[in-house]
Amino acid sequence: MSGMNDSFDAARVASILARVAKRRPRIHCLTNTVAQNVTANMLLAFGAVPSMASHPEEVAAVAAGAGAILVNLGTLSPEGERAIPKLLAIARERDIPLVLDPVFVELSPLRLRLAEEVLKQPGVIVRGNAAEMAALDAVMQSAGGVLRVTTGRIDRIEGGERVLSVAHGHEWMARVTGLGCASSALVAACRAVEPDAAIAAAAALTAYGIAGEIAAERAAGPGSFAMHLIDALAGLDEAALRARMGSAA
Ligand SMILES: Nc1ncnc2c1ncn2[C@@H]1O[C@H](COP(=O)(O)OP(=O)(O)OP(=O)(O)O)[C@@H](O)[C@H]1O
Ligand SMILES: Cc1ncsc1CCO
Ligand SMILES: [Mg+2]
């Protein structure tokens, strides 16, 4: 982590993880069919509770008590499209934090239109890869107040004047499908217990990245890496965070 002017260290990450473990926030995920399973498992390993309803007639009721809502635009069905405004309405009504994952928004005018719709809400966190974030750049600029979380070898978290970076993880994280989508859900889980959105995102990606480093040491390739990533995330403690973040953080 660099570029921080307030303290962001292993103790801070551990305190956010402890809040997730204690409060077990439910994270409502409208997400793609490819990533549903790994997203739900990663949330459980993290100590959060996934709910995945997508039917437009029930999605608001299910999401109403959630600690955060994730809207992921991958493999969207017409039903999923109809669920989005219901989720935005309940998020507004109940003041539930919103995270947008603009999967492949650069390929689809429909996804761009839906991303614009989501970005009309105040205080949205957007988590995407570099291509997705570049495609949404103008929309995010004009929306204002957006926290941008761009993942890759080094994750970049930008909100207002503040820029944070997280240099943890392993290249196998980009070799298993859905691990980016799952990272968005972990950002949502941390945001559910931490009002500072930038710190929440940095904590989630630091924990995930360090779990990735630990998993890579145990795995033989991308397949077993995915399994070890769930185990490493579930077993992450402050000592492991401290050992890998260093004291300067
Ligand atoms: N080369 C890398 N080295 C370290 N960590 C990486 C690397 N590439 C990706 N990651 C990590 O993997 C996670 C997923 O990020 P990525 O940018 O690959 O998402 P994505 O492209 O949206 O993935 P997907 O759409 O397949 O779910 C992030 O936590 C990121 O830090
Ligand atoms: C591969 C793929 N296609 C649509 S969603 C998804 C999962 C990773 O984003
Ligand atoms: Mg993605």
mmCIF file of N, CA, C and O and ligand atoms in Angstrom, residues 127 129 132 151-153 155 168-171 173-174 177-181 183 205 208, ligand 1:
data_model
loop_
_atom_site.group_PDB
_atom_site.id
_atom_site.type_symbol
_atom_site.label_atom_id
_atom_site.label_comp_id
_atom_site.label_asym_id
_atom_site.label_seq_id
_atom_site.Cartn_x
_atom_site.Cartn_y
_atom_site.Cartn_z
ATOM 1 N N ARG A 127 -15.856 -1.289 -9.298
ATOM 2 C CA ARG A 127 -14.660 -2.151 -9.317
ATOM 3 C C ARG A 127 -14.599 -2.852 -10.661
ATOM 4 O O ARG A 127 -15.487 -3.625 -11.002
ATOM 5 N N ASN A 129 -11.711 -4.069 -14.204
ATOM 6 C CA ASN A 129 -10.327 -4.159 -14.694
ATOM 7 C C ASN A 129 -10.031 -2.917 -15.538
ATOM 8 O O ASN A 129 -10.905 -2.064 -15.745
ATOM 9 N N GLU A 132 -12.346 -2.095 -18.566
ATOM 10 C CA GLU A 132 -13.703 -1.701 -18.144
ATOM 11 C C GLU A 132 -13.708 -0.284 -17.571
ATOM 12 O O GLU A 132 -14.594 0.537 -17.890
ATOM 13 N N THR A 151 -8.608 -2.978 -10.715
ATOM 14 C CA THR A 151 -7.747 -4.094 -10.293
ATOM 15 C C THR A 151 -6.832 -4.550 -11.425
ATOM 16 O O THR A 151 -7.067 -4.287 -12.594
ATOM 17 N N GLY A 152 -5.798 -5.250 -11.028
ATOM 18 C CA GLY A 152 -4.800 -5.782 -11.949
ATOM 19 C C GLY A 152 -3.611 -6.196 -11.107
ATOM 20 O O GLY A 152 -3.772 -6.474 -9.916
ATOM 21 N N ARG A 153 -2.408 -6.178 -11.683
ATOM 22 C CA ARG A 153 -1.232 -6.555 -10.896
ATOM 23 C C ARG A 153 -1.118 -5.636 -9.678
ATOM 24 O O ARG A 153 -0.854 -6.065 -8.564
ATOM 25 N N ASP A 155 -3.517 -2.860 -7.761
ATOM 26 C CA ASP A 155 -4.870 -2.295 -7.693
ATOM 27 C C ASP A 155 -4.762 -0.815 -7.354
ATOM 28 O O ASP A 155 -3.921 -0.402 -6.548
ATOM 29 N N HIS A 168 -0.581 -6.428 -3.851
ATOM 30 C CA HIS A 168 -0.573 -7.825 -3.421
ATOM 31 C C HIS A 168 -1.274 -8.674 -4.470
ATOM 32 O O HIS A 168 -1.887 -8.143 -5.390
ATOM 33 N N GLY A 169 -1.205 -9.977 -4.305
ATOM 34 C CA GLY A 169 -1.896 -10.871 -5.231
ATOM 35 C C GLY A 169 -0.928 -11.765 -5.978
ATOM 36 O O GLY A 169 0.274 -11.816 -5.678
ATOM 37 N N HIS A 170 -1.483 -12.496 -6.942
ATOM 38 C CA HIS A 170 -0.672 -13.429 -7.733
ATOM 39 C C HIS A 170 -1.276 -13.502 -9.133
ATOM 40 O O HIS A 170 -2.494 -13.361 -9.290
ATOM 41 N N GLU A 171 -0.426 -13.737 -10.121
ATOM 42 C CA GLU A 171 -0.928 -13.736 -11.510
ATOM 43 C C GLU A 171 -1.984 -14.820 -11.753
ATOM 44 O O GLU A 171 -2.809 -14.683 -12.659
ATOM 45 N N MET A 173 -4.513 -15.217 -10.153
ATOM 46 C CA MET A 173 -5.834 -14.621 -9.886
ATOM 47 C C MET A 173 -6.515 -14.181 -11.182
ATOM 48 O O MET A 173 -7.735 -14.069 -11.235
ATOM 49 N N ALA A 174 -5.726 -13.940 -12.210
ATOM 50 C CA ALA A 174 -6.303 -13.575 -13.510
ATOM 51 C C ALA A 174 -6.468 -14.795 -14.422
ATOM 52 O O ALA A 174 -6.876 -14.660 -15.575
ATOM 53 N N THR A 177 -11.596 -17.879 -13.820
ATOM 54 C CA THR A 177 -12.711 -16.976 -14.099
ATOM 55 C C THR A 177 -13.471 -16.610 -12.821
ATOM 56 O O THR A 177 -13.571 -17.412 -11.887
ATOM 57 N N GLY A 178 -13.949 -15.403 -12.782
ATOM 58 C CA GLY A 178 -14.809 -14.974 -11.678
ATOM 59 C C GLY A 178 -14.088 -14.423 -10.468
ATOM 60 O O GLY A 178 -14.737 -13.914 -9.548
ATOM 61 N N LEU A 179 -12.764 -14.466 -10.465
ATOM 62 C CA LEU A 179 -12.076 -13.970 -9.262
ATOM 63 C C LEU A 179 -12.129 -12.443 -9.178
ATOM 64 O O LEU A 179 -12.058 -11.875 -8.085
ATOM 65 N N GLY A 180 -12.274 -11.772 -10.308
ATOM 66 C CA GLY A 180 -12.490 -10.321 -10.281
ATOM 67 C C GLY A 180 -13.878 -10.009 -9.745
ATOM 68 O O GLY A 180 -14.054 -9.147 -8.879
ATOM 69 N N CYS A 181 -14.867 -10.745 -10.247
ATOM 70 C CA CYS A 181 -16.241 -10.576 -9.765
ATOM 71 C C CYS A 181 -16.301 -10.808 -8.253
ATOM 72 O O CYS A 181 -16.971 -10.069 -7.525
ATOM 73 N N SER A 183 -13.886 -10.356 -6.175
ATOM 74 C CA SER A 183 -13.218 -9.241 -5.479
ATOM 75 C C SER A 183 -14.200 -8.091 -5.253
ATOM 76 O O SER A 183 -14.161 -7.418 -4.226
ATOM 77 N N LEU A 205 -9.073 -5.632 -0.877
ATOM 78 C CA LEU A 205 -8.109 -6.060 -1.893
ATOM 79 C C LEU A 205 -6.772 -6.469 -1.279
ATOM 80 O O LEU A 205 -6.066 -7.320 -1.823
ATOM 81 N N TYR A 208 -7.529 -9.980 0.100
ATOM 82 C CA TYR A 208 -7.681 -10.908 -1.040
ATOM 83 C C TYR A 208 -6.315 -11.175 -1.687
ATOM 84 O O TYR A 208 -5.967 -12.312 -1.992
HETATM 85 N N1 LIG B 1 -0.889 -10.093 -12.323
HETATM 86 C C1 LIG B 1 -1.485 -10.024 -11.138
HETATM 87 N N2 LIG B 1 -0.757 -10.034 -10.005
HETATM 88 C C2 LIG B 1 -1.352 -9.949 -8.807
HETATM 89 N N3 LIG B 1 -2.686 -9.875 -8.618
HETATM 90 C C3 LIG B 1 -3.471 -9.849 -9.691
HETATM 91 C C4 LIG B 1 -2.930 -9.908 -11.020
HETATM 92 N N4 LIG B 1 -3.958 -9.853 -11.893
HETATM 93 C C5 LIG B 1 -5.085 -9.762 -11.171
HETATM 94 N N5 LIG B 1 -4.804 -9.752 -9.848
HETATM 95 C C6 LIG B 1 -5.777 -9.679 -8.749
HETATM 96 O O1 LIG B 1 -6.872 -10.477 -9.127
HETATM 97 C C7 LIG B 1 -8.107 -9.928 -8.681
HETATM 98 C C8 LIG B 1 -9.046 -9.831 -9.882
HETATM 99 O O2 LIG B 1 -8.626 -8.776 -10.679
HETATM 100 P P1 LIG B 1 -8.778 -8.730 -12.259
HETATM 101 O O3 LIG B 1 -8.328 -7.359 -12.663
HETATM 102 O O4 LIG B 1 -8.106 -9.902 -12.870
HETATM 103 O O5 LIG B 1 -10.360 -8.844 -12.411
HETATM 104 P P2 LIG B 1 -11.289 -9.081 -13.679
HETATM 105 O O6 LIG B 1 -10.534 -8.820 -14.951
HETATM 106 O O7 LIG B 1 -12.541 -8.331 -13.464
HETATM 107 O O8 LIG B 1 -11.588 -10.634 -13.542
HETATM 108 P P3 LIG B 1 -12.884 -11.508 -13.968
HETATM 109 O O9 LIG B 1 -13.723 -10.640 -14.863
HETATM 110 O O10 LIG B 1 -12.347 -12.718 -14.649
HETATM 111 O O11 LIG B 1 -13.627 -11.875 -12.733
HETATM 112 C C9 LIG B 1 -7.765 -8.596 -8.021
HETATM 113 O O12 LIG B 1 -7.795 -8.763 -6.621
HETATM 114 C C10 LIG B 1 -6.344 -8.299 -8.510
HETATM 115 O O13 LIG B 1 -5.576 -7.605 -7.543
#
